[in-house]
Every structure is written in C-alpha cells, then in structure tokens.
mmCIF file of C-alpha atoms in Angstrom:
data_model
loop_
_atom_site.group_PDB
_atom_site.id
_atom_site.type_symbol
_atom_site.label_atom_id
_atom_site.label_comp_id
_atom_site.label_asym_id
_atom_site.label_seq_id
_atom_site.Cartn_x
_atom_site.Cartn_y
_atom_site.Cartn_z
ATOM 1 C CA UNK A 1 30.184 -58.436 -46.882
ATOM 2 C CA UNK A 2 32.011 -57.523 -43.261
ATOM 3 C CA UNK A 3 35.063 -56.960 -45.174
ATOM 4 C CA UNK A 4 33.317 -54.548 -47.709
ATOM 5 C CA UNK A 5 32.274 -52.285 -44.903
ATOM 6 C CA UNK A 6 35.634 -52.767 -42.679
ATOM 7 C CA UNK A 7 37.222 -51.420 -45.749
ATOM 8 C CA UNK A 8 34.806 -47.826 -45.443
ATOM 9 C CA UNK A 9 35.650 -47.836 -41.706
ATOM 10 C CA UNK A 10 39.259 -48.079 -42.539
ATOM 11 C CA UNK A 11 39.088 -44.926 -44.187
ATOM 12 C CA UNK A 12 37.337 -43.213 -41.518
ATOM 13 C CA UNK A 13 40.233 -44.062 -39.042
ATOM 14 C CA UNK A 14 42.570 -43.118 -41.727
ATOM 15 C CA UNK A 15 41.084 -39.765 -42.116
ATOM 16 C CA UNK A 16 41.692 -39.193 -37.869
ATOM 17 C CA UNK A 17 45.181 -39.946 -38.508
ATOM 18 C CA UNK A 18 45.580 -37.244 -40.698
ATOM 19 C CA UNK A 19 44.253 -34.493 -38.063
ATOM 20 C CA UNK A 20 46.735 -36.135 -35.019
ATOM 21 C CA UNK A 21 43.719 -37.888 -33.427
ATOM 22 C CA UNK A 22 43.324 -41.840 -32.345
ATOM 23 C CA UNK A 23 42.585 -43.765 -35.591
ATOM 24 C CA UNK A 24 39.789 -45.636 -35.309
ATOM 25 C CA UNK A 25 36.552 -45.381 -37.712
ATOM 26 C CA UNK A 26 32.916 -46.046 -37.412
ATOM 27 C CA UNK A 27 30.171 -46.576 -39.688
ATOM 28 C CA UNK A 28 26.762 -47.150 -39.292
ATOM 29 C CA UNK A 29 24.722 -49.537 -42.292
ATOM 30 C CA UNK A 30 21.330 -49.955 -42.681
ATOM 31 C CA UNK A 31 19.185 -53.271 -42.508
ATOM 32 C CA UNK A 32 19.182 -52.369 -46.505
ATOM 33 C CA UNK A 33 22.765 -52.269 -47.194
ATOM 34 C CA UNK A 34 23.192 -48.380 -47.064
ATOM 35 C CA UNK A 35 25.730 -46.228 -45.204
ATOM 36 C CA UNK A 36 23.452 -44.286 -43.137
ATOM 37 C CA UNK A 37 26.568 -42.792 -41.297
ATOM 38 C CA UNK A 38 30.265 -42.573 -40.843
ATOM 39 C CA UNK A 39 32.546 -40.925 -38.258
ATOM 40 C CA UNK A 40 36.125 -41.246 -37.012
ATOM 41 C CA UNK A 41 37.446 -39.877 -33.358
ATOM 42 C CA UNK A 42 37.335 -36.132 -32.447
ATOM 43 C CA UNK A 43 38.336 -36.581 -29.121
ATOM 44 C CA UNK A 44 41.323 -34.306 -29.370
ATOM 45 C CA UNK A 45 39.800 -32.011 -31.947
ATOM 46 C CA UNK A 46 36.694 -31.213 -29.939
ATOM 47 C CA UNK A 47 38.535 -31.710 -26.520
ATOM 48 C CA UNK A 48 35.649 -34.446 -25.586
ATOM 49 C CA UNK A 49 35.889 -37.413 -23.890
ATOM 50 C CA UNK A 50 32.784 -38.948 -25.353
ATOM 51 C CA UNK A 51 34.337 -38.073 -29.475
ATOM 52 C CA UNK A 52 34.263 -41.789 -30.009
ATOM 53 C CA UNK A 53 33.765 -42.330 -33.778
ATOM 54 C CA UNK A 54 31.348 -45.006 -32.469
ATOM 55 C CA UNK A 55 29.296 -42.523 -30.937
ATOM 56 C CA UNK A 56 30.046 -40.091 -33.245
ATOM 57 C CA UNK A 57 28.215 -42.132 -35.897
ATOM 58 C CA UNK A 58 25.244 -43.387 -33.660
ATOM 59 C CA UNK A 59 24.096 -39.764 -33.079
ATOM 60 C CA UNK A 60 24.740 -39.222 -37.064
ATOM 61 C CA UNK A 61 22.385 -42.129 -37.901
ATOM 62 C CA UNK A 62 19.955 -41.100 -35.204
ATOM 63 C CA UNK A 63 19.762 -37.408 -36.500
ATOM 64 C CA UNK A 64 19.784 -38.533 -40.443
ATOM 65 C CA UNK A 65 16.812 -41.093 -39.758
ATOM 66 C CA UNK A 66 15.336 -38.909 -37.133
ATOM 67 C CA UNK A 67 14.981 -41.605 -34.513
ATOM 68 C CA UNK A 68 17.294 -43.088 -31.768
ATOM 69 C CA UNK A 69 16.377 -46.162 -32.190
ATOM 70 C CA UNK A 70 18.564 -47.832 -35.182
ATOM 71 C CA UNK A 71 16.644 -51.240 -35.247
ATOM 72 C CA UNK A 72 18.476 -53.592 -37.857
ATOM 73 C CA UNK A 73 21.418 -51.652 -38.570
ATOM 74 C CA UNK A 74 24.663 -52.851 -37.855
ATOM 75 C CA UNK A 75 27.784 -50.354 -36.737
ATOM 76 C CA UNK A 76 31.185 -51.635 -37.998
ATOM 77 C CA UNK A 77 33.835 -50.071 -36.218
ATOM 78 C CA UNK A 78 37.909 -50.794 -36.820
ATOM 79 C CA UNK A 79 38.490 -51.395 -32.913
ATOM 80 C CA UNK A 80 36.929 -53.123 -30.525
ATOM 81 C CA UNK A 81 34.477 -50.892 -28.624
ATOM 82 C CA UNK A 82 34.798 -49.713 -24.871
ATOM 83 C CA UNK A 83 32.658 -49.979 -22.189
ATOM 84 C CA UNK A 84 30.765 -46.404 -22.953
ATOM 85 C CA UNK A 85 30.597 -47.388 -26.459
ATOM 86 C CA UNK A 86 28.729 -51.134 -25.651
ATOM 87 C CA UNK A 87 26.268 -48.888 -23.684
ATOM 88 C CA UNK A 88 25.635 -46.883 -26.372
ATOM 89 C CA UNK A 89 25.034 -49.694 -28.621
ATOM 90 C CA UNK A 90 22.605 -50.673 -26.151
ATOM 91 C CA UNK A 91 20.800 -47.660 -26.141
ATOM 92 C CA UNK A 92 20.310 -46.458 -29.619
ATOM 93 C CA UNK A 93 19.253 -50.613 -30.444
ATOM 94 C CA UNK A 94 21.782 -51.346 -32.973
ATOM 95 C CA UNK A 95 21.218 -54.906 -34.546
ATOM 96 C CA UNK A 96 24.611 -56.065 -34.705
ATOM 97 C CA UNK A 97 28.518 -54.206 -34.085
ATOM 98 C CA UNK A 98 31.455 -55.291 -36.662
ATOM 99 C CA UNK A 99 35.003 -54.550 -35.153
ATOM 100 C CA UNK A 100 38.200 -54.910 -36.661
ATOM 101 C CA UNK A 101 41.427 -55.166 -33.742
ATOM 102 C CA UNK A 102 40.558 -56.115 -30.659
ATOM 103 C CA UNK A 103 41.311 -54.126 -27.978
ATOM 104 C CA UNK A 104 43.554 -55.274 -24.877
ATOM 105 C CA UNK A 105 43.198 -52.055 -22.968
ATOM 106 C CA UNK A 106 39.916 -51.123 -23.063
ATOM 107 C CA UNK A 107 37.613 -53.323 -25.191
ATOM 108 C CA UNK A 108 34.347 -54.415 -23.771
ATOM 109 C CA UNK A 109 32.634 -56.531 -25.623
ATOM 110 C CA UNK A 110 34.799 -59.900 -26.076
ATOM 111 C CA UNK A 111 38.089 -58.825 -24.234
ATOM 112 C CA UNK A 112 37.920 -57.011 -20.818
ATOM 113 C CA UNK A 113 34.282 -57.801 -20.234
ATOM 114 C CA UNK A 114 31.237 -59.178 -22.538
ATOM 115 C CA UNK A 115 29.389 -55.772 -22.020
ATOM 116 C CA UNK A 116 27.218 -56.846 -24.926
ATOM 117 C CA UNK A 117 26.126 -60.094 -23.428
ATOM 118 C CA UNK A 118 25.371 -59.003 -19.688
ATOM 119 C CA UNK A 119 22.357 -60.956 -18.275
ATOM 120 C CA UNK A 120 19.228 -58.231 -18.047
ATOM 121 C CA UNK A 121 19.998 -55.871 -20.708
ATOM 122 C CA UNK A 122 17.033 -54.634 -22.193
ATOM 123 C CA UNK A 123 18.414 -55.263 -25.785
ATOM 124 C CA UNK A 124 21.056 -58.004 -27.165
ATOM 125 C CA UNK A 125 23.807 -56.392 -29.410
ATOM 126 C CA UNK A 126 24.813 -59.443 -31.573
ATOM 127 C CA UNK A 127 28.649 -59.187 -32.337
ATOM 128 C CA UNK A 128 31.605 -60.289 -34.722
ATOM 129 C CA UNK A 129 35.092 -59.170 -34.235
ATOM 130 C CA UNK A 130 38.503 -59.773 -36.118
ATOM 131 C CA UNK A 131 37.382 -58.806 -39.344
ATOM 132 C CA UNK A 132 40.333 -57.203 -41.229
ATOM 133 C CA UNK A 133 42.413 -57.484 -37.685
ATOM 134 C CA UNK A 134 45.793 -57.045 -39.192
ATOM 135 C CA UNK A 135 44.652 -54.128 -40.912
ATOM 136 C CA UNK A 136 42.578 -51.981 -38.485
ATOM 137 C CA UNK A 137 45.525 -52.858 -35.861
ATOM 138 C CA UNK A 138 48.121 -52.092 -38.662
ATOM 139 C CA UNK A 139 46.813 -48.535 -38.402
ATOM 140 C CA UNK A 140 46.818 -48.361 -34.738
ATOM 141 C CA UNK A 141 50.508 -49.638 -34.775
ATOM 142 C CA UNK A 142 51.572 -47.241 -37.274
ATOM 143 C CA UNK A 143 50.062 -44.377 -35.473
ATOM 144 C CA UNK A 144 51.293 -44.777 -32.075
ATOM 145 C CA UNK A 145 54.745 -45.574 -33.698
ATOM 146 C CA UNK A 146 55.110 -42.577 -35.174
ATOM 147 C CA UNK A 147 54.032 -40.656 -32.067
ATOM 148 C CA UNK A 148 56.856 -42.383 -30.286
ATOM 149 C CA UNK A 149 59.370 -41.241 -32.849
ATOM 150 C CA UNK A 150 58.084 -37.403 -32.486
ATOM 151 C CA UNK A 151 58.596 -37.378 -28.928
ATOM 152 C CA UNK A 152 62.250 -38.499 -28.949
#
C-alpha cells in the first residue's frame, strides 16, 4: 500500500520539477484510505523558506478537514523530512510519515537526528522510510544534474 501512495507523491515532486523548484512531493492520506491532500515545494515560487511540500500539505489537510490536528493520517513524502518538517509532524499529530530517499544533508528523522523519536515529545510520529528509494532519489539526481549542465 506504501508504494501505491509513493507513486501519487512522485507526481507531486514531478510537477515541482516542471516550475524549476526542488522536487520533492507530499501527500497527506486519511486513516480511511483517502487523499485528503497533496503538495510539492514552492519554496522558490513563493520566495519562502517554510514552502516545504510537507508543510505545504499539512496546512492543506488541516484547512480541508478544518482541524490541525490530523489524528490517524499518515503523510508520505518522496524525501526524507528535515528538522522543521519532523516538528511539524509533531504538531499537526500525524499518525505515521512515509518517505521515499533518504536525505544525507538534511534529513531528521532516521539520518542526521531521530527528530521523530526524541524522549518527551508530546506525540510519537511512527515512521517508514526507503519506500520507492531509487525512484524518489532518481528524481532528485536527475534534477540537480540538469541544473549542473545549465550552469556550465
């Protein structure tokens, strides 16, 4: 079922590509097996540091089920997530995050730091990443590839 989802979130990342921003896609399911919400990074587009297509699709699923608190819903999201990201997890009570690639640079919840599993949170973020790896960080290659190739 991962996969299934990682699949949606790939084309979320796929559609930031297209607009010159950081692919990486997010979407947010519901304990019922709906898409409640789905986002990919803006950061360039709206010049804002916090465009995360994590965050992106938290405040999506928070508006669309008109509470902040996404209890049971899971976020799948193609790269690992960074250290504002976990604490937004936190926050809005996700059940469970999904990520794809994980992320040597800046990922926070398995690589740099468990962010998720920090002794006195107030909520536990349950986590699985690697799903679809090669793919989300397939995209990621590609991307940064080609922006190598313009700049030369």
């Amino acid at each position: 079922m991962h996969e299934k989802w990682m699949k949606e979130a790939l084309k979320e990342a796929r559609k930031a590509k297209e607009i010159a921003e950081v692919p990486i896609g997010a979407l947010v399911v519901s304990k019922e097996g709906e898409i409640i919400a789905r986002a990919h990074n803006l950061k360039e587009s709206k010049s804002d540091p916090t465009g995360h297509a994590e965050i992106l699709a938290i405040k999506e699923a928070a508006e669309k089920t008109h509470s902040w608190r996404l209890t049971g819903a899971t976020l799948y999201v193609t790269l690992e997530p960074c250290m504002m990201c976990t604490g937004a997890l936190v926050q809005s009570r996700i059940k469970e995050v999904v990520f794809g690639a994980y992320d040597p640079k800046g990922g926070c919840v398995e690589t740099l730091t468990k962010g998720l599993d920090l002794d006195g949170l107030n909520h536990k973020v349950s986590h699985t990443g690697g799903v679809l790896e090669k793919e989300c960080g397939q995209v990621l290659s590609d991307f940064f590839r080609e922006r190598r190739k313009e700049k030369t």
